[in-house]
Short mmCIF file of C-alpha atoms and ligand atoms in Angstrom, two decimals:
data_model
loop_
_atom_site.label_atom_id
_atom_site.label_comp_id
_atom_site.label_asym_id
_atom_site.label_seq_id
_atom_site.Cartn_x
_atom_site.Cartn_y
_atom_site.Cartn_z
CA UNK A 1 -21.61 -48.24 17.59
CA UNK A 2 -22.25 -49.01 13.92
CA UNK A 3 -20.67 -47.66 10.79
CA UNK A 4 -21.92 -44.18 10.03
CA UNK A 5 -21.55 -42.20 6.80
CA UNK A 6 -22.24 -38.54 6.30
CA UNK A 7 -23.68 -37.64 2.92
CA UNK A 8 -23.25 -33.87 2.58
CA UNK A 9 -24.58 -31.64 -0.17
CA UNK A 10 -26.85 -28.80 -1.13
CA UNK A 11 -29.83 -31.03 -2.02
CA UNK A 12 -31.45 -28.04 -3.72
CA UNK A 13 -33.66 -29.98 -4.34
CA UNK A 14 -33.13 -33.64 -3.52
CA UNK A 15 -33.32 -35.91 -6.59
CA UNK A 16 -33.62 -39.63 -7.26
CA UNK A 17 -29.87 -39.52 -7.97
CA UNK A 18 -29.26 -38.53 -4.33
CA UNK A 19 -31.83 -41.01 -3.03
CA UNK A 20 -30.24 -43.83 -5.02
CA UNK A 21 -26.85 -43.09 -3.41
CA UNK A 22 -28.41 -43.13 0.09
CA UNK A 23 -30.19 -46.43 -0.57
CA UNK A 24 -27.04 -48.07 -1.86
CA UNK A 25 -25.00 -46.68 1.02
CA UNK A 26 -27.42 -48.34 3.47
CA UNK A 27 -26.15 -51.70 2.17
CA UNK A 28 -22.69 -50.74 3.43
CA UNK A 29 -23.32 -48.50 6.44
CA UNK A 30 -25.49 -48.93 9.52
CA UNK A 31 -26.57 -45.30 9.41
CA UNK A 32 -26.47 -42.56 6.79
CA UNK A 33 -26.73 -38.92 7.80
CA UNK A 34 -27.92 -36.71 4.97
CA UNK A 35 -26.28 -33.40 5.89
CA UNK A 36 -27.73 -30.42 4.07
CA UNK A 37 -25.37 -27.47 3.77
CA UNK A 38 -26.89 -24.25 5.06
CA UNK A 39 -24.90 -21.98 2.81
CA UNK A 40 -26.79 -18.87 1.75
CA UNK A 41 -23.86 -17.79 -0.43
CA UNK A 42 -24.80 -20.51 -2.89
CA UNK A 43 -28.15 -18.72 -3.31
CA UNK A 44 -30.28 -21.85 -3.12
CA UNK A 45 -33.73 -21.96 -4.69
CA UNK A 46 -35.13 -23.68 -1.60
CA UNK A 47 -34.46 -22.39 1.91
CA UNK A 48 -32.68 -24.66 4.35
CA UNK A 49 -36.02 -25.31 6.09
CA UNK A 50 -37.66 -26.29 2.79
CA UNK A 51 -34.79 -28.59 1.84
CA UNK A 52 -34.85 -30.22 5.28
CA UNK A 53 -38.61 -30.72 5.13
CA UNK A 54 -38.49 -32.33 1.68
CA UNK A 55 -35.64 -34.69 2.56
CA UNK A 56 -37.19 -35.63 5.93
CA UNK A 57 -40.49 -36.38 4.24
CA UNK A 58 -38.80 -38.58 1.66
CA UNK A 59 -36.86 -40.61 4.21
CA UNK A 60 -39.49 -40.67 6.96
CA UNK A 61 -40.10 -44.37 6.46
CA UNK A 62 -36.50 -45.35 5.74
CA UNK A 63 -34.86 -46.64 8.90
CA UNK A 64 -31.25 -45.68 9.59
CA UNK A 65 -31.38 -42.41 7.64
CA UNK A 66 -31.14 -39.13 9.51
CA UNK A 67 -31.59 -35.77 7.80
CA UNK A 68 -29.79 -32.84 9.36
CA UNK A 69 -28.30 -29.50 8.33
CA UNK A 70 -24.94 -27.93 9.01
CA UNK A 71 -23.27 -24.55 8.73
CA UNK A 72 -19.60 -23.91 8.22
CA UNK A 73 -16.92 -26.50 7.71
CA UNK A 74 -18.03 -30.03 7.01
CA UNK A 75 -15.15 -31.47 9.06
CA UNK A 76 -16.38 -29.56 12.12
CA UNK A 77 -19.86 -31.00 11.66
CA UNK A 78 -18.50 -34.51 11.13
CA UNK A 79 -16.45 -34.21 14.33
CA UNK A 80 -19.72 -33.82 16.29
CA UNK A 81 -20.96 -37.18 15.01
CA UNK A 82 -19.32 -40.59 15.18
CA UNK A 83 -18.93 -40.82 11.41
CA UNK A 84 -15.57 -41.54 9.85
CA UNK A 85 -16.67 -41.50 6.26
CA UNK A 86 -17.93 -38.75 3.99
CA UNK A 87 -20.03 -40.09 1.16
CA UNK A 88 -20.18 -38.41 -2.23
CA UNK A 89 -21.61 -39.36 -5.59
CA UNK A 90 -19.76 -39.14 -8.88
CA UNK A 91 -21.57 -38.62 -12.15
CA UNK A 92 -19.00 -37.69 -14.73
CA UNK A 93 -15.29 -37.09 -15.00
CA UNK A 94 -16.14 -33.40 -14.67
CA UNK A 95 -17.15 -34.05 -11.03
CA UNK A 96 -13.80 -35.65 -10.34
CA UNK A 97 -11.45 -32.70 -10.07
CA UNK A 98 -13.59 -30.72 -7.63
CA UNK A 99 -14.35 -33.81 -5.55
CA UNK A 100 -10.69 -34.81 -5.50
CA UNK A 101 -9.70 -31.37 -4.18
CA UNK A 102 -12.47 -31.35 -1.55
CA UNK A 103 -11.67 -34.87 -0.37
CA UNK A 104 -7.96 -34.02 -0.14
CA UNK A 105 -8.68 -30.79 1.73
CA UNK A 106 -11.01 -32.54 4.18
CA UNK A 107 -8.40 -35.23 4.78
CA UNK A 108 -5.76 -32.62 5.48
CA UNK A 109 -8.13 -30.92 7.95
CA UNK A 110 -8.91 -34.25 9.64
CA UNK A 111 -6.61 -37.17 8.91
CA UNK A 112 -9.08 -39.66 10.40
CA UNK A 113 -11.67 -38.85 7.78
CA UNK A 114 -12.04 -40.59 4.46
CA UNK A 115 -14.28 -39.79 1.53
CA UNK A 116 -16.03 -42.64 -0.22
CA UNK A 117 -17.31 -42.13 -3.75
CA UNK A 118 -20.16 -44.04 -5.24
CA UNK A 119 -20.79 -44.05 -8.97
CA UNK A 120 -24.12 -42.76 -10.10
CA UNK A 121 -26.52 -45.36 -11.49
CA UNK A 122 -27.04 -45.42 -15.21
CA UNK A 123 -30.60 -44.15 -14.70
CA UNK A 124 -29.49 -40.94 -13.01
CA UNK A 125 -26.08 -39.97 -14.36
CA UNK A 126 -27.63 -36.96 -16.12
CA UNK A 127 -29.65 -35.82 -13.10
CA UNK A 128 -28.40 -32.86 -11.11
CA UNK A 129 -30.31 -30.44 -8.91
CA UNK A 130 -29.19 -27.67 -11.23
CA UNK A 131 -30.59 -29.20 -14.42
CA UNK A 132 -33.77 -30.19 -12.60
CA UNK A 133 -34.28 -26.52 -11.63
CA UNK A 134 -33.51 -25.28 -15.11
CA UNK A 135 -35.92 -27.71 -16.76
CA UNK A 136 -38.67 -27.12 -14.19
CA UNK A 137 -38.36 -23.36 -14.55
CA UNK A 138 -38.91 -23.65 -18.29
CA UNK A 139 -41.98 -25.80 -17.75
CA UNK A 140 -40.43 -29.16 -18.61
CA UNK A 141 -41.49 -32.32 -16.79
CA UNK A 142 -39.13 -33.70 -14.16
CA UNK A 143 -41.38 -36.54 -13.04
CA UNK A 144 -39.41 -39.73 -12.52
CA UNK A 145 -36.24 -37.79 -11.77
CA UNK A 146 -37.35 -36.31 -8.45
CA UNK A 147 -40.03 -37.57 -6.01
CA UNK A 148 -43.59 -36.29 -6.52
CA UNK A 149 -43.43 -33.99 -3.52
CA UNK A 150 -40.38 -32.27 -5.03
CA UNK A 151 -42.22 -31.93 -8.36
CA UNK A 152 -45.00 -30.15 -6.45
CA UNK A 153 -42.59 -27.85 -4.61
CA UNK A 154 -40.89 -26.93 -7.90
CA UNK A 155 -44.24 -26.09 -9.47
CA UNK A 156 -45.07 -23.85 -6.54
CA UNK A 157 -41.71 -22.08 -6.78
CA UNK A 158 -41.93 -21.46 -10.47
CA UNK A 159 -45.71 -20.82 -10.53
CA UNK A 160 -46.23 -21.14 -14.24
CA UNK A 161 -49.06 -19.46 -16.12
CA UNK A 162 -52.28 -21.52 -15.95
CA UNK A 163 -52.28 -22.24 -19.70
CA UNK A 164 -48.82 -23.76 -19.53
CA UNK A 165 -49.72 -25.79 -16.45
CA UNK A 166 -52.78 -27.21 -18.22
CA UNK A 167 -50.64 -28.08 -21.21
CA UNK A 168 -48.26 -29.94 -18.90
CA UNK A 169 -51.22 -31.78 -17.36
CA UNK A 170 -50.50 -30.26 -13.94
CA UNK A 171 -53.88 -28.69 -13.31
CA UNK A 172 -56.21 -31.64 -13.54
P1 ADP B 201 -23.04 -30.03 -3.72
O1 ADP B 201 -23.45 -28.59 -3.86
O2 ADP B 201 -22.28 -30.33 -2.47
O3 ADP B 201 -22.36 -30.61 -4.94
P2 ADP B 201 -25.37 -31.60 -4.47
O4 ADP B 201 -26.67 -31.68 -3.73
O5 ADP B 201 -25.38 -31.07 -5.85
O6 ADP B 201 -24.41 -30.80 -3.50
O7 ADP B 201 -24.72 -33.04 -4.51
C1 ADP B 201 -24.44 -33.78 -3.35
C2 ADP B 201 -23.69 -35.04 -3.73
O8 ADP B 201 -24.56 -35.88 -4.48
C3 ADP B 201 -22.48 -34.79 -4.62
O9 ADP B 201 -21.47 -35.71 -4.25
C4 ADP B 201 -22.99 -35.10 -6.00
O10 ADP B 201 -21.96 -35.53 -6.86
C5 ADP B 201 -23.95 -36.23 -5.70
N1 ADP B 201 -24.98 -36.37 -6.72
C6 ADP B 201 -25.81 -35.42 -7.19
N2 ADP B 201 -26.61 -35.91 -8.16
C7 ADP B 201 -26.25 -37.21 -8.32
C8 ADP B 201 -26.67 -38.26 -9.19
N3 ADP B 201 -27.61 -38.06 -10.12
N4 ADP B 201 -26.08 -39.47 -9.07
C9 ADP B 201 -25.10 -39.65 -8.15
N5 ADP B 201 -24.65 -38.71 -7.31
C10 ADP B 201 -25.21 -37.50 -7.39
#
């Protein structure tokens, strides 16, 4: 039974920042479970099915990565697996306070669980799903920050006027 980490999040959508964390975690863990939160209250842009499909597509050729979804409390989901570690990424000090509270809460709910934080890479510290959505909605290019298939899904969601798409070089 190897070392398993659960990497939970909204992944709305998945970015190269997320992927980088998974790839680095695979150097430490035998298996990484990307656990996508099915939380409609957060009003995600992409449905849980869409987020699952994108992430599964991205990791389909990466051994030891499993993509799953969960509802409700993370600690309840983790209890159904043999993971002992929750993996989270940290970008800026502004992430710290929220993450510190969540990690402390999860530890009080399950004292056997620890949260491991990995620093973002310098290439992705400014990448968040939220800014990706904002930029994409306004017609800005997000290539290089999210995989091509996510770029395509964003274009479909935000269906820009043809003229703008041509200008962005999307309709060739
Ligand atoms: P949540 O809604 O749970 O914050 P996200 O999908 O936004 O879900 O993020 C999931 C995890 O990935 C969080 O720990 C977040 O800090 C981390 N993360 C997001 N973007 C990056 C990035 N560019 N570099 C490193 N970690 C990141």
